[in-house]
Coordinates of C-alpha atoms in Angstrom, one line a residue:
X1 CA -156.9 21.7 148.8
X2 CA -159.2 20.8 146.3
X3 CA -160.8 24.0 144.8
X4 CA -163.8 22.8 143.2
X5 CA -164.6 21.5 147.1
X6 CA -167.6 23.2 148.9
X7 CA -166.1 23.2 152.5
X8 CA -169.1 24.2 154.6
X9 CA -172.8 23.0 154.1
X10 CA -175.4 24.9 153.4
X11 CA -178.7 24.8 155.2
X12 CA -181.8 25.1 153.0
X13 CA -185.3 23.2 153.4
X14 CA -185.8 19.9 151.2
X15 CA -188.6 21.7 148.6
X16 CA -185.3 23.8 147.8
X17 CA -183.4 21.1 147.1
X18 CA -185.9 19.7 144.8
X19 CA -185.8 22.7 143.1
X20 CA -182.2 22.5 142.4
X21 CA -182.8 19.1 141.3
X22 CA -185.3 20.0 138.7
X23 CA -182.6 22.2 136.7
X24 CA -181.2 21.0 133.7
X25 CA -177.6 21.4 134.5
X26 CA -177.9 19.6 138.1
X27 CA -177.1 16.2 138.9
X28 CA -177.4 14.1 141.9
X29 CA -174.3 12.6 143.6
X30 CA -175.3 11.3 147.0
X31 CA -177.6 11.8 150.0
X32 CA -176.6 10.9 153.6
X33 CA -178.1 11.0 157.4
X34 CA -176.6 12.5 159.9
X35 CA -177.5 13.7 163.5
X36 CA -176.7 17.5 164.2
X37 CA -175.4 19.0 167.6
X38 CA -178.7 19.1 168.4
X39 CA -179.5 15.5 168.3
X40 CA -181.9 16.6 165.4
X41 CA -181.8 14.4 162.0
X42 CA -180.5 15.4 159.0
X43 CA -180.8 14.8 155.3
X44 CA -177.8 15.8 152.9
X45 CA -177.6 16.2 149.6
X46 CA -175.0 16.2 147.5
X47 CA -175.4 18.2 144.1
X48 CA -173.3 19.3 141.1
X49 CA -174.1 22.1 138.7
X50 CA -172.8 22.5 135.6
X51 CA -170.6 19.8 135.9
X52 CA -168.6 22.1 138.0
X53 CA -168.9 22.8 141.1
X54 CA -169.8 20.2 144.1
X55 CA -172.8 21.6 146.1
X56 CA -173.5 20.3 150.1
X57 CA -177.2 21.4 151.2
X58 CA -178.5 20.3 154.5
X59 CA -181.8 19.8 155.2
X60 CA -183.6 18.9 159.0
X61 CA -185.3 15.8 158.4
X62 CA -187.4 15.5 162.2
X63 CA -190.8 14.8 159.8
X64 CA -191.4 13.4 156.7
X65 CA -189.6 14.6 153.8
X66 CA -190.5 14.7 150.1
X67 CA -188.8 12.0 147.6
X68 CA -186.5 13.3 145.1
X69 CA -187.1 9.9 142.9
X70 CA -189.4 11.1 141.4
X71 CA -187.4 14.2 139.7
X72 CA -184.5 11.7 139.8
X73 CA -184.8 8.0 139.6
X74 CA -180.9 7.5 141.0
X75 CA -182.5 9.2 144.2
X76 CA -184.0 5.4 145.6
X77 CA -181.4 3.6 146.7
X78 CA -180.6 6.6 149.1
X79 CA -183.6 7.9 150.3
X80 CA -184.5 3.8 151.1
X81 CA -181.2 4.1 153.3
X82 CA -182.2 7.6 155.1
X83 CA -185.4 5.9 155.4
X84 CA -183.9 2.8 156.8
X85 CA -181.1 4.0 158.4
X86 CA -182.6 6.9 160.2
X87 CA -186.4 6.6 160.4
X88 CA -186.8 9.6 158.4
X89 CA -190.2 9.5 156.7
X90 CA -190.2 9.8 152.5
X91 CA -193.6 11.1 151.1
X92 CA -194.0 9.8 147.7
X93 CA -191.1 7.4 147.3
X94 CA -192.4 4.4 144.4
X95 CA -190.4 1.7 146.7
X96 CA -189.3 1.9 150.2
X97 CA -188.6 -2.0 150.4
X98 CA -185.3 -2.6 152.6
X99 CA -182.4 -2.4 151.4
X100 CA -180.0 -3.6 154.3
X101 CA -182.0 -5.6 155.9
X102 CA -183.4 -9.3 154.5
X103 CA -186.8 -10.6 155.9
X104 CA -187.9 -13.6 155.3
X105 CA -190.8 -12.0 153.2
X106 CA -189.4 -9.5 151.7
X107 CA -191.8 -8.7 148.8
X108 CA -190.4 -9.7 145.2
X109 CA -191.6 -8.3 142.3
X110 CA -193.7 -11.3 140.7
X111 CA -193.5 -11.8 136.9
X112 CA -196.7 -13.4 135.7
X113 CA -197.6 -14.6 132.6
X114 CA -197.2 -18.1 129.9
X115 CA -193.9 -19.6 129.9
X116 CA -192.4 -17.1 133.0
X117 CA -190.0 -18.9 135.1
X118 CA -187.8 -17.6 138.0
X119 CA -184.6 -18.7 138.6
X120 CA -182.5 -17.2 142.0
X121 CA -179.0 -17.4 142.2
X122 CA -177.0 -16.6 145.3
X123 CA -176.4 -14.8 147.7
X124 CA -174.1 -17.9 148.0
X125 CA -172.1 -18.3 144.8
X126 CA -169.7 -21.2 143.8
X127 CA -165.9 -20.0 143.5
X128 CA -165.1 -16.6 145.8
X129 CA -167.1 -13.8 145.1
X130 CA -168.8 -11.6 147.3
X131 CA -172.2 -12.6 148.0
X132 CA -175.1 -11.2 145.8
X133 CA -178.8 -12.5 145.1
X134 CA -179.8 -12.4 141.4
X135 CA -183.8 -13.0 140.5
X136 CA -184.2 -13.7 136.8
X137 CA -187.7 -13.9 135.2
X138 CA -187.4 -16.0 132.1
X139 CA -188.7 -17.3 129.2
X140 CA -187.1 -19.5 127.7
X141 CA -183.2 -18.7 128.4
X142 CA -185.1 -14.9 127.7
X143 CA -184.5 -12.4 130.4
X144 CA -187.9 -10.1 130.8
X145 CA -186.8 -9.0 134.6
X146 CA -183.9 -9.3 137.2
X147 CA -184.3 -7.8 140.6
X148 CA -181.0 -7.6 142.7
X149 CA -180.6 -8.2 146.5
X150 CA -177.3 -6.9 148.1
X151 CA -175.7 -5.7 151.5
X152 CA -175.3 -8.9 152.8
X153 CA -171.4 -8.4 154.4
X154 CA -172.8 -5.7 157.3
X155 CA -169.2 -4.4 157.8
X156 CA -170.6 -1.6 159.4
X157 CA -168.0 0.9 157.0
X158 CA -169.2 3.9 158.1
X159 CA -169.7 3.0 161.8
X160 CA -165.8 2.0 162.1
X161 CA -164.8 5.7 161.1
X162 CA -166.6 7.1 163.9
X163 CA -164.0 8.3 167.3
X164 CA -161.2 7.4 165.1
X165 CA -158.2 9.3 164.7
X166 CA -157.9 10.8 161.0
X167 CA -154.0 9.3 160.7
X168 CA -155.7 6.1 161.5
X169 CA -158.4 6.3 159.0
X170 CA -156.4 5.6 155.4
X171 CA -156.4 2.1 157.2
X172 CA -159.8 1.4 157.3
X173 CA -160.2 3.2 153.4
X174 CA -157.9 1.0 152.2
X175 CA -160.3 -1.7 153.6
X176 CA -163.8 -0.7 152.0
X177 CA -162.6 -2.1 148.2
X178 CA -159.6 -4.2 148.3
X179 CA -159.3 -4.0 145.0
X180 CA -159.2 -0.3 144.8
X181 CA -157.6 0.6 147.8
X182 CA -155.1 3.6 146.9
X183 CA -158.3 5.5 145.5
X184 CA -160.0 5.1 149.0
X185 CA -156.9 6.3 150.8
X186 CA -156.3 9.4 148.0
X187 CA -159.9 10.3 148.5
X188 CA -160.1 9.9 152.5
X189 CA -157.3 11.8 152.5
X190 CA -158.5 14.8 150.0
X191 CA -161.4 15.1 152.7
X192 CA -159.5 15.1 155.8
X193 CA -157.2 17.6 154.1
X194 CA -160.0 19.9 152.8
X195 CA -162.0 19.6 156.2
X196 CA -159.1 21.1 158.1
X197 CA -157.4 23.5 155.2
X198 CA -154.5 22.1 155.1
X199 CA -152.3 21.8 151.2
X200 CA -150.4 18.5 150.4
X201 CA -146.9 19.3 148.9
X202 CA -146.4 18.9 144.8
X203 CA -144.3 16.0 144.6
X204 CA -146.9 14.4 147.0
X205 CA -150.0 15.1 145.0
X206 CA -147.3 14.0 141.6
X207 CA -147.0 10.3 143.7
X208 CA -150.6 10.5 144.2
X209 CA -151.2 10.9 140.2
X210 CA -149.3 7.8 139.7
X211 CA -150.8 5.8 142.2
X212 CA -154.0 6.0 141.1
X213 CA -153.1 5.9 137.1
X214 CA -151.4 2.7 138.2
X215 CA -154.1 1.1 140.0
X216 CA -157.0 2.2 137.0
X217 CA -154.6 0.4 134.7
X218 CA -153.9 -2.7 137.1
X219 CA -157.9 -2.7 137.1
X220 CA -158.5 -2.6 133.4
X221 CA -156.5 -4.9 132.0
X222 CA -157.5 -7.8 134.9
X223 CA -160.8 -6.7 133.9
X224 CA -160.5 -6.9 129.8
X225 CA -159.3 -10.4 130.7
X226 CA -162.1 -11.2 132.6
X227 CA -164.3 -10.6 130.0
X228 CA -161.8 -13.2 127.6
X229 CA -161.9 -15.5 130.2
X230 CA -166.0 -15.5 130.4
X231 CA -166.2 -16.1 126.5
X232 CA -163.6 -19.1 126.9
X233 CA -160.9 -16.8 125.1
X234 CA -158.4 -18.0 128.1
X235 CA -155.1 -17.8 126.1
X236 CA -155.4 -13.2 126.1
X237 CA -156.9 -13.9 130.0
X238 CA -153.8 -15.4 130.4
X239 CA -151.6 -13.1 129.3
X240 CA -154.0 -10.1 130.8
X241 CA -152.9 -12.0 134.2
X242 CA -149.0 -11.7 133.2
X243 CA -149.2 -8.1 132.5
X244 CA -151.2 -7.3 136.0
X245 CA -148.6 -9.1 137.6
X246 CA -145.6 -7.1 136.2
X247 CA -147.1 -3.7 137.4
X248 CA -147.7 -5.3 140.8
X249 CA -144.6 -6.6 141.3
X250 CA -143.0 -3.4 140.3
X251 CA -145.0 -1.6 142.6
X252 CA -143.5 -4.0 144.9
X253 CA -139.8 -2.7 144.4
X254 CA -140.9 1.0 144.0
X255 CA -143.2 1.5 147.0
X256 CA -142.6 -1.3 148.8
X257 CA -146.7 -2.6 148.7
X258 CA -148.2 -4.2 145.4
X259 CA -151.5 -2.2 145.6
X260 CA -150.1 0.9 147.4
X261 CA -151.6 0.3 150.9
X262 CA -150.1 2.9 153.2
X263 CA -148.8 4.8 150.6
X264 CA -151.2 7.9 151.0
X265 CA -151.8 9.4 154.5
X266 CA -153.3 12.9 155.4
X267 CA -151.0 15.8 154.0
X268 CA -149.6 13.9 151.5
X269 CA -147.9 10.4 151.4
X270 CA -145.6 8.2 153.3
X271 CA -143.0 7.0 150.6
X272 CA -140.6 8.7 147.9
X273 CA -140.3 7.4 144.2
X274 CA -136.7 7.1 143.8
X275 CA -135.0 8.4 140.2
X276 CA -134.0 4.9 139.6
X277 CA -137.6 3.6 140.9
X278 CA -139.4 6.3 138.1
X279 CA -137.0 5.0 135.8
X280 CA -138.0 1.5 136.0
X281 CA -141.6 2.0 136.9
X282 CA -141.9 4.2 133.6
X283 CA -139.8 1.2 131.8
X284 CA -142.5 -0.8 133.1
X285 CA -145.9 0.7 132.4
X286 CA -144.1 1.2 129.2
X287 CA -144.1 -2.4 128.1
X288 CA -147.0 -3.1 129.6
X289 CA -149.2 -0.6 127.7
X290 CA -147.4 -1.5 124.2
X291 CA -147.8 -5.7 125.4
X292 CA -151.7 -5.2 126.4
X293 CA -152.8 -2.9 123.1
X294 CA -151.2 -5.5 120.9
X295 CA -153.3 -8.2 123.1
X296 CA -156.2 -5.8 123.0
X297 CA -155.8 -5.7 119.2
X298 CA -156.2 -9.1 118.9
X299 CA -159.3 -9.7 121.7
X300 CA -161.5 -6.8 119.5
X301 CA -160.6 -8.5 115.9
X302 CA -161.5 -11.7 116.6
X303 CA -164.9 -12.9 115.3
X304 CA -166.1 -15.0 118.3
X305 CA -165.2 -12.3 120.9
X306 CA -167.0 -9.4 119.1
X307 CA -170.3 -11.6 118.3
X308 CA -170.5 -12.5 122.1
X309 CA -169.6 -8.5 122.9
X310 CA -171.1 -6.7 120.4
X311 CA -175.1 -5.2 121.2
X312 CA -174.8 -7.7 124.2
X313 CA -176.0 -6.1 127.8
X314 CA -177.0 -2.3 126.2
X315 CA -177.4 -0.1 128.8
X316 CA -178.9 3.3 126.9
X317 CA -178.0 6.7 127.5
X318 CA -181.1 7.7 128.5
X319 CA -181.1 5.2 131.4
X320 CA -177.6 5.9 132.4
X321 CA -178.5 9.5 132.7
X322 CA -181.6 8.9 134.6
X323 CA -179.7 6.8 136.9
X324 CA -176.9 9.6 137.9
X325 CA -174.2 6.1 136.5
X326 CA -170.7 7.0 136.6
X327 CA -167.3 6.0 135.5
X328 CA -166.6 4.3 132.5
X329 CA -170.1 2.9 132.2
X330 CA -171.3 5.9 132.3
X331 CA -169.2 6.9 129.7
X332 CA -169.3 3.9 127.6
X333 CA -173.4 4.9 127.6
X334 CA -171.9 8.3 126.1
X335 CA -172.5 10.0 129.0
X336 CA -169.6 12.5 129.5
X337 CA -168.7 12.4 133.3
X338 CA -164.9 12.1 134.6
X339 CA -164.4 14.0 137.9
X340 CA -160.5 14.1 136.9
X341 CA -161.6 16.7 134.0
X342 CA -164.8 18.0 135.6
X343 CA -163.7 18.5 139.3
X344 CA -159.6 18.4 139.1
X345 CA -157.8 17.6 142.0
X346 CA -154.0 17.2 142.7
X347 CA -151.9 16.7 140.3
X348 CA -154.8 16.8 137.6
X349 CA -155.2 20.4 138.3
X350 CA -151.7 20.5 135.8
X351 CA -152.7 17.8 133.3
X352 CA -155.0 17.4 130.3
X353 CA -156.8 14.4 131.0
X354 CA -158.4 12.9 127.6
X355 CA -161.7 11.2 128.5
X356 CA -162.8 8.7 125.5
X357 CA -166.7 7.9 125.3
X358 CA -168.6 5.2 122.9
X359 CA -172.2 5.8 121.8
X360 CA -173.5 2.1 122.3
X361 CA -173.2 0.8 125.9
X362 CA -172.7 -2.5 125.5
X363 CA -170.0 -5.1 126.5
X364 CA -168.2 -4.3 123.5
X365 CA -168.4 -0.4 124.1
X366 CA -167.3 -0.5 128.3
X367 CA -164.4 -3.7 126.6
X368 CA -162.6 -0.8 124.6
X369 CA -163.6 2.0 127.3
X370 CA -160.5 -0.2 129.7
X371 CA -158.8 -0.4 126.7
X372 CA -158.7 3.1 125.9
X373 CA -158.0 4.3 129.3
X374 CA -155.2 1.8 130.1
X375 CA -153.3 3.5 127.4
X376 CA -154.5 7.2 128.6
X377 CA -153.3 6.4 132.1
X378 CA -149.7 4.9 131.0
X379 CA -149.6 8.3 129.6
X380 CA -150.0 9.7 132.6
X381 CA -148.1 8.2 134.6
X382 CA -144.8 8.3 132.0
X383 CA -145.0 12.1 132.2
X384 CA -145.3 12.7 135.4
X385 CA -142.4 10.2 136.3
X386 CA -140.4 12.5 133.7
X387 CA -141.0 15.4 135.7
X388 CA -141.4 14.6 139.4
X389 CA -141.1 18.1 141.1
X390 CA -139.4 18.8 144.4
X391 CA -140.4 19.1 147.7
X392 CA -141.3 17.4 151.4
X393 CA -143.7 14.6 151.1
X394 CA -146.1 15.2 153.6
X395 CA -147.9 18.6 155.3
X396 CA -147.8 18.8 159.2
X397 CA -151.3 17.5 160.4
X398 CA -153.0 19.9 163.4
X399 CA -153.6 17.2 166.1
X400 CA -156.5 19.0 167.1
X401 CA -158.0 20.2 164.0
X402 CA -161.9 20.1 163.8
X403 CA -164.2 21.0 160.1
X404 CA -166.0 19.3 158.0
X405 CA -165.1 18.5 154.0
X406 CA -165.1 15.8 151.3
X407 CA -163.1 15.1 148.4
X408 CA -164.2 12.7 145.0
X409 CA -162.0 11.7 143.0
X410 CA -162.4 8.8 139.6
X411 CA -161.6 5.8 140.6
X412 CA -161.4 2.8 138.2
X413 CA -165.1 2.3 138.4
X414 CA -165.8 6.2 138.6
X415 CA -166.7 8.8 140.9
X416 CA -165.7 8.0 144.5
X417 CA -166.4 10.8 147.4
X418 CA -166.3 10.9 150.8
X419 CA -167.4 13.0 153.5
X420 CA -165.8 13.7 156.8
X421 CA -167.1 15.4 160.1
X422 CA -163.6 15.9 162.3
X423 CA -164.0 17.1 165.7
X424 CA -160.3 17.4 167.9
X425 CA -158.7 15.3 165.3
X426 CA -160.6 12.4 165.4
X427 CA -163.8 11.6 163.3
X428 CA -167.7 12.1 164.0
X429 CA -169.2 10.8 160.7
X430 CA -167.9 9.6 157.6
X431 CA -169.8 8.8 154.4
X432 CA -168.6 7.1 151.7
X433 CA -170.4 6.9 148.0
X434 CA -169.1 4.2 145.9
X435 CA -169.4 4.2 142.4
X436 CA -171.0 0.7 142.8
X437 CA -173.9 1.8 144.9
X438 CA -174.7 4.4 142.2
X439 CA -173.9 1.7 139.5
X440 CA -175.4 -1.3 141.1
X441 CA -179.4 0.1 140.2
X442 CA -178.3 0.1 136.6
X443 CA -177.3 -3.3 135.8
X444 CA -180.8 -4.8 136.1
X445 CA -181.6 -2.4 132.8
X446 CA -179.2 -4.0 130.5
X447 CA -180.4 -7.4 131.1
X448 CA -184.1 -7.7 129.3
X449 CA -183.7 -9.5 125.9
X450 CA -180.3 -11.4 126.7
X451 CA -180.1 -14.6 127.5
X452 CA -179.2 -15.7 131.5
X453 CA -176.3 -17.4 129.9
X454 CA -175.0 -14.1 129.3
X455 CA -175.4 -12.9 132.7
X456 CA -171.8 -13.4 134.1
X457 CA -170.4 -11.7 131.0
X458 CA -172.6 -8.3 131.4
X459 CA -171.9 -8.3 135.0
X460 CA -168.4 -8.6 134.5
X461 CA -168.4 -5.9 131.9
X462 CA -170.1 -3.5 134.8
X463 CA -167.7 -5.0 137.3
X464 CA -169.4 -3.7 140.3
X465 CA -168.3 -4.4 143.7
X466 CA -170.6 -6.4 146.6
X467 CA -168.9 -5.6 149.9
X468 CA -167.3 -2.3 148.8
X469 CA -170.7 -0.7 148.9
X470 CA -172.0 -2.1 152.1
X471 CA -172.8 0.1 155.1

């Protein structure tokens, strides 16, 4: 089990909470609804102190409830869901627009003034991404103001959990962000597993380690070619692509799944890592991470690429901070967060996990955060394939097991936690906070004083997801 976990919430009013909030050393990580036994509504918060120790409090929410916004602007986004969500009146909250829902007249903010032009884009894009509205107020190609609408996919997420069984569940985690699926399962599983005390073997939790290593550096060298590909530097995207491809396909022959669905189930996982399969997948990452930092050598020294990355899309540290962001954004904004480090779980428990930060936050700085971490996380992984301990691969799961726990753990776009309700094995509520919902509030604050050309380019270099923060 996780031991940095809080297993059982704590009941406390809402002014308490606040309290909390207003310490120095505490920091917001999510806020939920639920319904209790009683059919009453409640409000919970999610806090961590000292960058420490994970804190559940539970408030009833039947009335109206003060707004913790204020104290903490990365509050809105999920008191506008409680609000929302579950009727649950918030007294002093600056915006309580919807955020799910899209009304015809829903209220925009209106830029006035000489030369101010607005210009939407989406939710319908050209090409295949997820869909996204995007209001810019211009001058001039100038950027003064950019107001996001999201949640258009309505997958109902959360909902699906609900009366399933938890073996079932790594399923539908796998299916909240394609893209980072094994980090869903790892951290589904971590809840299940702390909400019914139950301890996933070593060897297990090692498989686990590599896993998610693989898939942060699968993610940040597709993403560093991105970024070439958006400046018209398509020859390194190219390659980028090639060098994805050989860890997929490896994964392929090692796991038998090129992004590691199925992989992780509650108690542990569902497949071995042979000696021959470490032996190649270490042989791999190997060439990959010496291919990619020659590449990456090249992408940072070349004049055109650091004029277009360089103090383009600054997010500053004070925003980032106010805005509870996460991952390597947060840490590109020098803002020193890594839940590996500051909450170890697993196999990280036995590691030292190295966690680089840059002082500028722009394109440039979260550019060389992947670059950094890609060659960090081939380190990980080529010692603990040197040393994968012995044991079974999975703990027996209880069939009718009943608690309630969560588990975070860094995914490639930071902290990802989720929190389980299990009743006779199967689950009553299940809530999921994605780095991109906490994320997705900060983007609009990098964009004054660039030019809409260089929107794709700074959204890319936050590389937030659409769906995988839907409800």
């Amino acid at each position: 089990m996780n031991p940095t976990a809080t297993q059982v919430a704590k009941e406390v009013t809402v002014q308490e909470v606040l309290t909390v909030l207003r310490t120095d050393n505490a920091r917001l990580v999510s806020i939920f609804g639920s319904i209790g036994d009683d059919g009453t509504r409640r409000a919970n918060y999610i806090i961590e102190s000292d960058s420490r120790e994970y804190r559940v409090l539970t408030c009833r929410a039947d009335g109206s409830i003060p707004s913790a916004t204020p104290i903490t602007p990365g509050a809105a986004w999920y008191e506008r869901e409680l609000h929302e969500q579950y009727g649950i009146a918030i007294e002093g909250h600056p915006d309580l627009r919807p955020l799910f829902a899209h009304p015809a007249d829903y209220p925009f903010l209106q830029v006035q003034g000489e030369g101010v032009c607005e210009v939407p884009v989406g939710p319908v894009h050209a090409g295949i991404i997820e869909p996204g509205h995007f209001r810019f107020s211009v001058v001039g190609d100038t950027v003064l103001h950019l107001e996001l609408r999201h949640f258009y996919t309505h997958k109902g997420t959360e909902k699906l959990f609900e009366g399933t069984s938890v073996r079932n569940g790594p399923i539908i985690a796998e299916s909240v962000s394609g893209d980072h699926c094994f980090s869903h399962a790892v951290a589904y599983c971590q809840a299940v597993e702390n909400a019914i005390g139950i301890s996933v073997p070593v060897r297990a939790e090692a498989i686990r380690l590599v896993g998610l290593e693989l898939e942060r550096m699968v993610a940040h060298i597709a993403d560093v070619g991105a970024l070439c590909r958006d400046v018209g530097f398509t020859v390194p995207a190219a390659y980028t692509a090639r060098i994805k491809e050989s860890l997929l396909q490896s994964s392929v022959r090692i796991v038998g799944t090129r992004f590691w669905r199925g992989v992780a189930i509650p108690g542990g996982v569902r497949c071995d890592i042979s000696d021959a399969g470490a032996h190649e997948l270490r042989r791999t990452v190997a060439t990959a991470a010496g291919d990619f930092a020659e590449l990456a050598r090249i992408i940072l020294e070349t004049p055109s690429v650091q004029n277009r990355f360089e103090s383009t899309g600054v997010l500053k540290e004070e925003d980032a901070r106010a805005l509870g962001v996460v991952g390597l954004i947060a840490r590109a904004s020098n803002v020193k967060l890594d839940v590996r480090r500051d909450h170890p779980y697993g196999r990280y428990r036995d590691v030292q996990v190295e966690a680089p930060r840059f002082h500028y936050g722009d394109v440039l700085a979260r550019a060389r955060m992947r670059i950094e971490e890609t060659a960090i996380s081939a380190r990980l992984i080529q010692d603990t394939l040197a040393t994968l301990p012995s044991s079974t691969l999975a703990a027996a799961l209880p069939a009718d097991a009943s608690g309630k726990g969560f588990s975070a753990v860094e995914s490639p776009r930071g902290e990802l936690l989720y929190w389980i309700g299990v009743r006779d094995g199967s689950i009553m509520r299940c809530h999921i906070k994605s780095p991109s919902f906490q994320n997705w509030p900060a983007l609009p604050l990098a964009m004054p004083g660039n030019i809409i050309a260089d929107f794709p380019l700074i959204n890319k270099s936050f590389n937030l997801s659409y769906s995988g923060c839907d409800r």
